[in-house]
Amino acid sequence: DAKTTQPTSMDCAEGRAANLPCNHSTISGNEYVYWYRQIHSQGPQYIIHGLKNNETNEMASLIITEDRKSSTLILPHATLRDTAVYYCIVRVPYNQGGKLIFGQGTELSVKP
Amino acid sequence: NAGVTQTPKFQVLKTGQSMTLQCAQDMNHEYMSWYRQDPGMGLRLIHYSVGAGITDQGEVPNGYNVSRSTTEDFPLRLLSAAPSQTSVYFCASSYSRGYSPLHFGNGTRLTVT
């Protein structure tokens, strides 16, 4: 599974959009991009995933570049409750041996 | 719908003791996995299973055993606990087809003295 690179930490003002970048330059054609977050010491929470098209759900939007070497998670209106560590992960399907390998993640602090 | 249930929530062991961390899911997920998380670090994969009777090693398997006799349960065994195994342990499950997201339990906080 390909590796990802994320900034260690970011700040965002409450109510503004939070844009979290991720580099995955060695991604292969059948690997999806996933985003999870972990609040305090709770279990990680799934946010969104995508292959090559932009995706949106009730939590966030995922923008994947055309060459698929990087992506951005967008929280459109960040709240204090969005303060968490955000993990970007790439992997092949489970039934092709793909495992979810977490990196260090980005610690997002949403400030009033 | 309980999701992924881990027991116990907290555990203190002495060096050399053995114990089993329990993980159960009620979503009929084929894929299950165990992670450990140390302070200030991301999650590291210990073992995983793509279905009953099938298990495989992750990034940090040494010191841990697993088995998968049923779809619902995926226990993690520490045969002889060491202080280096002090950590928070998370169990997660998913459908194994395609790209289904993982569902995590709330963790077991283990201290080995």
CSV table of C-alpha atoms in Angstrom, one decimal:
chain,number,residue,atom,x,y,z
A,1,ASP,CA,0.0,0.0,0.0
A,2,ALA,CA,1.2,3.5,-0.9
A,3,LYS,CA,2.5,5.9,1.8
A,4,THR,CA,1.0,9.3,2.6
A,5,THR,CA,2.5,12.5,3.8
A,6,GLN,CA,0.6,15.1,5.8
A,7,PRO,CA,1.5,18.2,7.7
A,8,THR,CA,1.9,17.6,11.4
A,9,SER,CA,-0.5,20.3,12.6
A,10,MET,CA,-2.8,23.0,11.3
A,11,ASP,CA,-5.0,25.7,12.8
A,12,CYS,CA,-8.4,26.9,11.5
A,13,ALA,CA,-10.8,29.6,12.7
A,14,GLU,CA,-14.2,28.4,13.7
A,15,GLY,CA,-16.8,28.8,10.9
A,16,ARG,CA,-14.1,28.9,8.2
A,17,ALA,CA,-13.3,26.0,5.8
A,18,ALA,CA,-10.5,23.7,6.9
A,19,ASN,CA,-8.4,22.4,4.0
A,20,LEU,CA,-6.2,19.4,5.0
A,21,PRO,CA,-3.7,18.3,2.3
A,22,CYS,CA,-2.3,14.9,1.7
A,23,ASN,CA,0.4,13.7,-0.7
A,24,HIS,CA,0.4,10.2,-2.0
A,25,SER,CA,2.7,10.3,-5.0
A,26,THR,CA,3.2,6.5,-5.2
A,27,ILE,CA,-0.5,5.7,-5.3
A,28,SER,CA,-1.4,2.9,-7.7
A,29,GLY,CA,-4.4,2.6,-10.0
A,30,ASN,CA,-6.6,0.5,-7.7
A,31,GLU,CA,-5.9,2.2,-4.5
A,32,TYR,CA,-8.5,4.4,-2.9
A,33,VAL,CA,-7.9,7.4,-0.7
A,34,TYR,CA,-9.5,7.3,2.8
A,35,TRP,CA,-9.8,9.9,5.5
A,36,TYR,CA,-10.4,9.1,9.2
A,37,ARG,CA,-10.3,11.3,12.2
A,38,GLN,CA,-9.7,10.6,15.9
A,39,ILE,CA,-11.0,12.8,18.6
A,40,HIS,CA,-9.2,12.6,22.0
A,41,SER,CA,-8.6,8.9,22.6
A,42,GLN,CA,-11.7,7.6,21.0
A,43,GLY,CA,-11.7,5.1,18.2
A,44,PRO,CA,-11.0,6.6,14.7
A,45,GLN,CA,-14.1,7.7,12.8
A,46,TYR,CA,-14.5,7.3,9.1
A,47,ILE,CA,-15.1,10.5,7.1
A,48,ILE,CA,-14.9,9.9,3.4
A,49,HIS,CA,-13.1,8.0,0.6
A,50,GLY,CA,-12.6,8.3,-3.1
A,51,LEU,CA,-10.8,6.9,-6.1
A,52,LYS,CA,-10.4,9.7,-8.7
A,53,ASN,CA,-13.6,11.7,-8.7
A,54,ASN,CA,-14.3,14.4,-6.1
A,55,GLU,CA,-16.6,13.2,-3.4
A,56,THR,CA,-18.9,14.9,-0.9
A,57,ASN,CA,-21.0,13.7,2.0
A,58,GLU,CA,-22.6,15.2,5.0
A,59,MET,CA,-19.3,15.6,6.8
A,60,ALA,CA,-16.8,16.7,4.2
A,61,SER,CA,-15.6,17.0,0.6
A,62,LEU,CA,-12.7,15.1,-0.9
A,63,ILE,CA,-10.8,16.7,-3.8
A,64,ILE,CA,-8.3,14.4,-5.6
A,65,THR,CA,-6.0,15.8,-8.2
A,66,GLU,CA,-6.2,14.6,-11.7
A,67,ASP,CA,-2.9,12.7,-11.4
A,68,ARG,CA,-4.1,11.3,-8.1
A,69,LYS,CA,-0.8,12.1,-6.4
A,70,SER,CA,-2.4,14.3,-3.8
A,71,SER,CA,-5.8,15.1,-2.2
A,72,THR,CA,-7.4,17.6,0.0
A,73,LEU,CA,-10.1,17.0,2.7
A,74,ILE,CA,-12.4,20.0,3.1
A,75,LEU,CA,-14.5,20.6,6.2
A,76,PRO,CA,-16.7,23.5,4.9
A,77,HIS,CA,-17.6,25.2,8.2
A,78,ALA,CA,-15.2,24.0,10.9
A,79,THR,CA,-16.5,23.9,14.5
A,80,LEU,CA,-14.7,23.4,17.8
A,81,ARG,CA,-15.9,19.8,17.7
A,82,ASP,CA,-13.8,19.2,14.6
A,83,THR,CA,-10.6,19.5,16.6
A,84,ALA,CA,-9.0,16.1,16.1
A,85,VAL,CA,-6.2,14.2,14.4
A,86,TYR,CA,-7.0,13.6,10.7
A,87,TYR,CA,-5.5,10.6,8.9
A,88,CYS,CA,-5.1,10.2,5.2
A,89,ILE,CA,-4.7,6.6,4.0
A,90,VAL,CA,-4.4,4.8,0.7
A,91,ARG,CA,-5.0,1.1,0.2
A,92,VAL,CA,-6.2,-1.6,-2.2
A,93,PRO,CA,-9.4,-3.6,-1.4
A,94,TYR,CA,-9.3,-5.9,1.6
A,95,ASN,CA,-9.8,-9.0,-0.6
A,96,GLN,CA,-6.7,-8.1,-2.6
A,97,GLY,CA,-4.6,-8.0,0.6
A,98,GLY,CA,-5.1,-4.3,1.3
A,99,LYS,CA,-4.6,-3.2,4.9
A,100,LEU,CA,-5.4,0.1,6.5
A,101,ILE,CA,-2.0,1.5,7.6
A,102,PHE,CA,-2.2,4.7,9.5
A,103,GLY,CA,0.5,7.4,9.4
A,104,GLN,CA,1.0,10.2,11.9
A,105,GLY,CA,-1.9,12.3,10.7
A,106,THR,CA,-2.6,16.1,10.9
A,107,GLU,CA,-3.6,17.5,14.3
A,108,LEU,CA,-6.3,20.1,13.4
A,109,SER,CA,-7.0,22.8,16.0
A,110,VAL,CA,-10.2,24.8,15.4
A,111,LYS,CA,-10.0,28.0,17.4
A,112,PRO,CA,-12.8,30.4,18.4
B,1,ASN,CA,-27.1,-2.0,16.9
B,2,ALA,CA,-24.0,-2.4,19.1
B,3,GLY,CA,-21.4,-2.1,16.3
B,4,VAL,CA,-17.9,-3.1,17.5
B,5,THR,CA,-17.7,-4.0,21.2
B,6,GLN,CA,-14.4,-4.3,23.0
B,7,THR,CA,-14.0,-5.6,26.5
B,8,PRO,CA,-12.6,-4.8,29.0
B,9,LYS,CA,-12.3,-1.0,28.8
B,10,PHE,CA,-9.3,-0.9,31.2
B,11,GLN,CA,-6.9,-3.6,32.3
B,12,VAL,CA,-3.7,-3.7,34.5
B,13,LEU,CA,-1.4,-6.7,34.2
B,14,LYS,CA,1.8,-7.7,35.8
B,15,THR,CA,4.8,-8.7,33.6
B,16,GLY,CA,4.5,-12.3,32.5
B,17,GLN,CA,0.7,-12.6,32.9
B,18,SER,CA,-1.5,-13.6,30.1
B,19,MET,CA,-4.9,-12.2,29.0
B,20,THR,CA,-7.3,-12.0,26.1
B,21,LEU,CA,-8.8,-8.8,24.8
B,22,GLN,CA,-12.2,-9.4,23.4
B,23,CYS,CA,-13.7,-7.9,20.3
B,24,ALA,CA,-17.2,-8.7,18.9
B,25,GLN,CA,-19.2,-7.2,16.0
B,26,ASP,CA,-22.8,-7.6,15.1
B,27,MET,CA,-22.7,-6.3,11.6
B,28,ASN,CA,-21.7,-9.6,9.8
B,29,HIS,CA,-18.4,-8.1,8.7
B,30,GLU,CA,-15.9,-10.4,7.2
B,31,TYR,CA,-12.9,-8.2,7.8
B,32,MET,CA,-11.6,-7.6,11.4
B,33,SER,CA,-8.4,-6.2,12.7
B,34,TRP,CA,-6.5,-5.1,15.8
B,35,TYR,CA,-4.4,-1.9,16.2
B,36,ARG,CA,-2.4,-0.5,19.0
B,37,GLN,CA,-1.8,3.2,19.7
B,38,ASP,CA,1.0,4.5,21.8
B,39,PRO,CA,1.0,8.1,23.2
B,40,GLY,CA,1.5,10.7,20.6
B,41,MET,CA,1.6,8.1,17.8
B,42,GLY,CA,-0.7,6.9,15.1
B,43,LEU,CA,-2.3,3.4,15.0
B,44,ARG,CA,-0.2,0.4,14.1
B,45,LEU,CA,-1.8,-2.8,12.7
B,46,ILE,CA,-1.1,-5.9,14.8
B,47,HIS,CA,-3.2,-8.7,13.1
B,48,TYR,CA,-6.1,-8.9,10.8
B,49,SER,CA,-8.6,-11.4,9.4
B,50,VAL,CA,-10.5,-11.5,6.1
B,51,GLY,CA,-12.9,-14.1,7.3
B,52,ALA,CA,-13.5,-17.0,9.8
B,53,GLY,CA,-10.5,-19.3,9.9
B,54,ILE,CA,-8.2,-16.8,8.2
B,55,THR,CA,-5.7,-14.5,10.0
B,56,ASP,CA,-2.6,-12.7,9.0
B,57,GLN,CA,0.1,-10.5,10.5
B,58,GLY,CA,0.2,-6.7,10.4
B,59,GLU,CA,3.0,-4.3,11.2
B,60,VAL,CA,3.7,-5.3,14.8
B,61,PRO,CA,2.5,-8.9,15.4
B,62,ASN,CA,5.2,-10.0,17.9
B,63,GLY,CA,3.9,-10.9,21.3
B,64,TYR,CA,0.3,-11.3,20.1
B,65,ASN,CA,-1.8,-14.2,18.9
B,66,VAL,CA,-5.2,-14.1,17.2
B,67,SER,CA,-7.8,-16.6,16.0
B,68,ARG,CA,-11.1,-16.3,14.1
B,69,SER,CA,-13.4,-19.2,14.8
B,70,THR,CA,-16.6,-17.2,14.1
B,71,THR,CA,-17.5,-14.2,12.0
B,72,GLU,CA,-18.5,-12.2,15.0
B,73,ASP,CA,-15.5,-12.6,17.3
B,74,PHE,CA,-11.8,-11.7,16.9
B,75,PRO,CA,-9.9,-12.1,20.3
B,76,LEU,CA,-6.4,-10.8,20.8
B,77,ARG,CA,-4.2,-12.8,23.1
B,78,LEU,CA,-1.1,-11.7,25.1
B,79,LEU,CA,0.6,-14.9,26.1
B,80,SER,CA,3.3,-13.2,28.4
B,81,ALA,CA,2.7,-9.5,28.9
B,82,ALA,CA,5.6,-7.1,28.8
B,83,PRO,CA,5.7,-3.4,29.7
B,84,SER,CA,6.3,-2.6,26.0
B,85,GLN,CA,2.7,-3.8,25.4
B,86,THR,CA,1.3,-1.0,27.5
B,87,SER,CA,-0.9,0.8,25.0
B,88,VAL,CA,-4.5,1.5,23.8
B,89,TYR,CA,-5.8,-1.3,21.7
B,90,PHE,CA,-8.5,-0.8,19.0
B,91,CYS,CA,-10.5,-3.4,17.2
B,92,ALA,CA,-12.1,-2.6,13.8
B,93,SER,CA,-14.3,-4.4,11.3
B,94,SER,CA,-15.6,-4.0,7.8
B,95,TYR,CA,-17.2,-5.8,4.9
B,96,SER,CA,-14.3,-7.2,3.0
B,97,ARG,CA,-15.6,-6.6,-0.5
B,98,GLY,CA,-14.6,-3.5,-2.3
B,99,TYR,CA,-13.7,-0.5,-0.3
B,100,SER,CA,-16.0,-0.5,2.7
B,101,PRO,CA,-14.8,1.7,5.6
B,102,LEU,CA,-13.6,0.4,8.9
B,103,HIS,CA,-15.8,0.7,12.0
B,104,PHE,CA,-13.8,1.0,15.2
B,105,GLY,CA,-14.5,0.0,18.8
B,106,ASN,CA,-13.8,2.4,21.7
B,107,GLY,CA,-10.6,0.8,22.7
B,108,THR,CA,-9.1,-1.2,25.6
B,109,ARG,CA,-6.5,0.7,27.7
B,110,LEU,CA,-3.9,-1.8,28.9
B,111,THR,CA,-1.1,-1.1,31.4
B,112,VAL,CA,1.6,-3.7,32.1
B,113,THR,CA,3.7,-3.1,35.2
